[in-house]
Amino acid sequence: MDMSCVDEAQLAAICAGNKVPEGAEPIALAYAGHQFGNFVPTLGDGRALLMGEMIDVHGRRRDLQWKGSGRTPFSRGGDGRSALGPVLREYLVSEAMYALGLPTSRALSATLTGEQVLREEPLPGGVLIRVAASHVRIGTFEYFAVRSDLESLRQLTAYVIHRHDPELAEEACPALKLLTMVGKRQAALVAGWMSIGFIHGVMNTDNMSISGETIDFGPCAFMDEYDPATVYSYIDRRGRYAYGNQPAVLQWNLARLAEALLPLIHDQPEEAVAMASEVLGQVPGWYREAWQGRLRGKLGLVGAEPDDHELAEALLGLMHAEQADFTNTFRALSGVAAGVAVLPPAFDSWRRDWQVRLARDQREGLPDRLRAANPAFIPRNHQVDKALEAAVREGNLAPFRRLHEVLQRPFEDQPEAAHYADPPRAEERIDHTFCGT
Ligand code: AMP
Ligand code: MG
């Protein structure tokens, strides 16, 4: 529909989910999923509604989904609503993710419903409109596979290929090729997350998108000091989705997708398993290549040498030992390269090795290249929390707006915003995040 002729009251009603836009036929998607390793055969949009699709200015088809708009057939015991906090959190972090250059769903609007939702306490309710290439997940395939509904599985596969990978339609074994494409996309995505210290927090198979975009911003957070064991999600008691485990979970989840696709890969189960395993065996290589590429970029290297990865790992090891801030240490490299900053003395020997390596690489434009690969600003947990608290407790959106503004230009030095780059002081630390259900 043409939104330009919609007045403000109507727009508010549409964004809050009180009025269905003209011509839309909202649906709730069914899916299954492995949650923390346990299979759940029926999940689905319990707190979200797919309002429809739109073709964007680039000619790409986008899903428009209302999150928190009310109950659906998949809500089970839940109210289908969302509190304002999680809505604003997803808005901030997904938009930051976009500005950081990674594939992600985006936020179109966040709306106060004016109603209270009852959680541990009454909280203001909110609705988020999010926009994604699609909302088909690994769990969507699992939904039909577990029901042995081959016809629907076939239809879903054809639909997804038509929508995301039309060039695969003519391939001899489209399902196997789809597994390959999804594997490559998700491997690149997780390497991207790792390169900015992002911890998704709930990498369940129902939260991993076939399009390779980041979806479902629940308890996600960015790491401050480098430690692969970092976990924020309150419910992730055993650290299944810790920062350093994400590449292994990527592989585990893709194995679930492969299992779901087996009947479409070959009529003979043993043949199908052999073919799928061959693809799964390539995932670690795709991930390694993407991750090493990211690390080379973060060190400012244009060329590739066999020892580059060791050099990068040595820096990560030092950061771990020194409890150094991940984002700020990498960001400092551009200052070091420009001769206007220094690293702490513990990094001296590493810096010399790096400079020896740089001498064999392209020096021109090095500080700029480093700045473009290493953000100054990430949505630090304590800053996000402060902005959300002000909005939810005091109805004050100013801190949220300011943080959002800073995060839209994460690679630029913004001297007036320098404190947004500071790691939390001891009393500011937020160690746990919540799903926000
Ligand atoms: P999540 O971990 O946020 O991806 O949610 C897992 C499942 O719980 C999904 O199927 C959601 O639709 C459902 N869910 C989460 N919150 C609510 C809610 N407030 N009301 C109904 N269903 C919900
Ligand atoms: Mg989800």
XYZ file of N, CA and C and ligand atoms in Angstrom, residues 31 35 42-48 67 70-71 74-82 119 137 202 204 206-207 216 218 235 435-437, ligand 1:
122
model
N 7.250 -23.419 12.641
C 8.582 -24.009 12.545
C 8.818 -24.906 13.745
N 16.376 -26.427 20.474
C 16.647 -25.361 21.439
C 17.617 -25.900 22.474
N 7.157 -28.482 17.516
C 6.260 -27.386 17.139
C 6.615 -26.121 17.888
N 7.198 -25.164 17.150
C 7.409 -23.812 17.684
C 6.534 -22.893 16.839
N 7.107 -21.898 16.228
C 6.305 -21.034 15.353
C 6.234 -19.634 15.916
N 5.720 -18.717 15.088
C 5.605 -17.312 15.498
C 4.554 -17.185 16.597
N 5.008 -17.151 17.837
C 4.070 -17.029 18.946
C 3.917 -15.591 19.402
N 4.881 -14.769 19.003
C 4.905 -13.376 19.453
C 5.184 -12.474 18.251
N 4.939 -13.008 17.075
C 5.238 -12.235 15.864
C 4.237 -12.601 14.781
N 6.530 -7.712 15.604
C 6.907 -8.510 16.772
C 6.263 -7.922 18.025
N 0.592 -9.552 19.468
C -0.516 -10.295 20.090
C -0.470 -11.777 19.805
N -1.451 -12.472 20.371
C -1.441 -13.932 20.298
C -1.646 -14.459 18.878
N 0.400 -20.080 17.637
C 1.615 -20.687 18.204
C 2.003 -20.095 19.556
N 1.134 -19.287 20.140
C 1.516 -18.585 21.377
C 1.562 -19.491 22.610
N 0.944 -20.650 22.515
C 0.837 -21.539 23.696
C 0.434 -20.708 24.918
N 1.176 -20.809 26.026
C 0.785 -20.079 27.231
C 1.117 -18.593 27.212
N 1.850 -18.135 26.184
C 2.319 -16.745 26.170
C 1.245 -15.763 25.729
N 1.515 -14.478 25.940
C 0.522 -13.457 25.601
C 0.744 -12.865 24.205
N 1.811 -13.308 23.540
C 2.078 -12.803 22.191
C 2.551 -11.361 22.155
N 2.798 -10.804 23.335
C 3.181 -9.389 23.401
C 4.660 -9.266 23.736
N 5.144 -8.066 23.608
C 6.536 -7.815 23.965
C 6.604 -6.565 24.822
N 5.086 -8.975 33.096
C 6.205 -9.898 33.191
C 6.429 -10.142 34.678
N 13.796 -20.457 8.468
C 14.944 -20.846 9.291
C 15.256 -22.321 9.084
N 21.365 -17.112 21.444
C 20.414 -18.232 21.273
C 20.508 -18.787 19.869
N 19.825 -21.305 18.477
C 18.983 -22.481 18.244
C 18.688 -22.576 16.753
N 16.045 -22.718 15.247
C 14.914 -21.885 14.824
C 15.302 -20.411 14.761
N 16.529 -20.108 15.122
C 16.974 -18.710 15.063
C 18.085 -18.504 14.040
N 16.636 -12.599 15.206
C 16.308 -12.907 16.589
C 17.319 -12.336 17.578
N 17.637 -11.593 20.862
C 17.127 -11.758 22.223
C 18.161 -11.318 23.234
N 19.945 -17.588 30.492
C 19.485 -18.973 30.439
C 20.561 -19.927 29.904
N 16.114 -13.017 27.551
C 15.442 -13.184 26.271
C 14.359 -12.122 26.067
N 13.818 -11.634 27.153
C 12.847 -10.565 27.039
C 11.464 -11.041 26.666
N 11.214 -12.302 26.874
C 9.881 -12.832 26.555
C 8.813 -12.196 27.438
P 12.707 -16.995 21.074
O 13.622 -17.735 21.999
O 12.549 -15.566 21.431
O 13.056 -17.201 19.647
O 11.259 -17.646 21.302
C 11.054 -19.040 21.304
C 9.605 -19.362 21.070
O 8.770 -18.813 22.106
C 9.050 -18.825 19.762
O 8.243 -19.791 19.174
C 8.263 -17.598 20.206
O 7.247 -17.313 19.289
C 7.722 -18.029 21.565
N 7.440 -16.858 22.426
C 8.360 -16.048 22.991
N 7.760 -15.061 23.693
C 6.417 -15.234 23.581
C 5.250 -14.545 24.080
N 5.344 -13.432 24.837
N 4.054 -15.026 23.741
C 3.922 -16.134 22.986
N 4.964 -16.816 22.487
C 6.210 -16.393 22.773
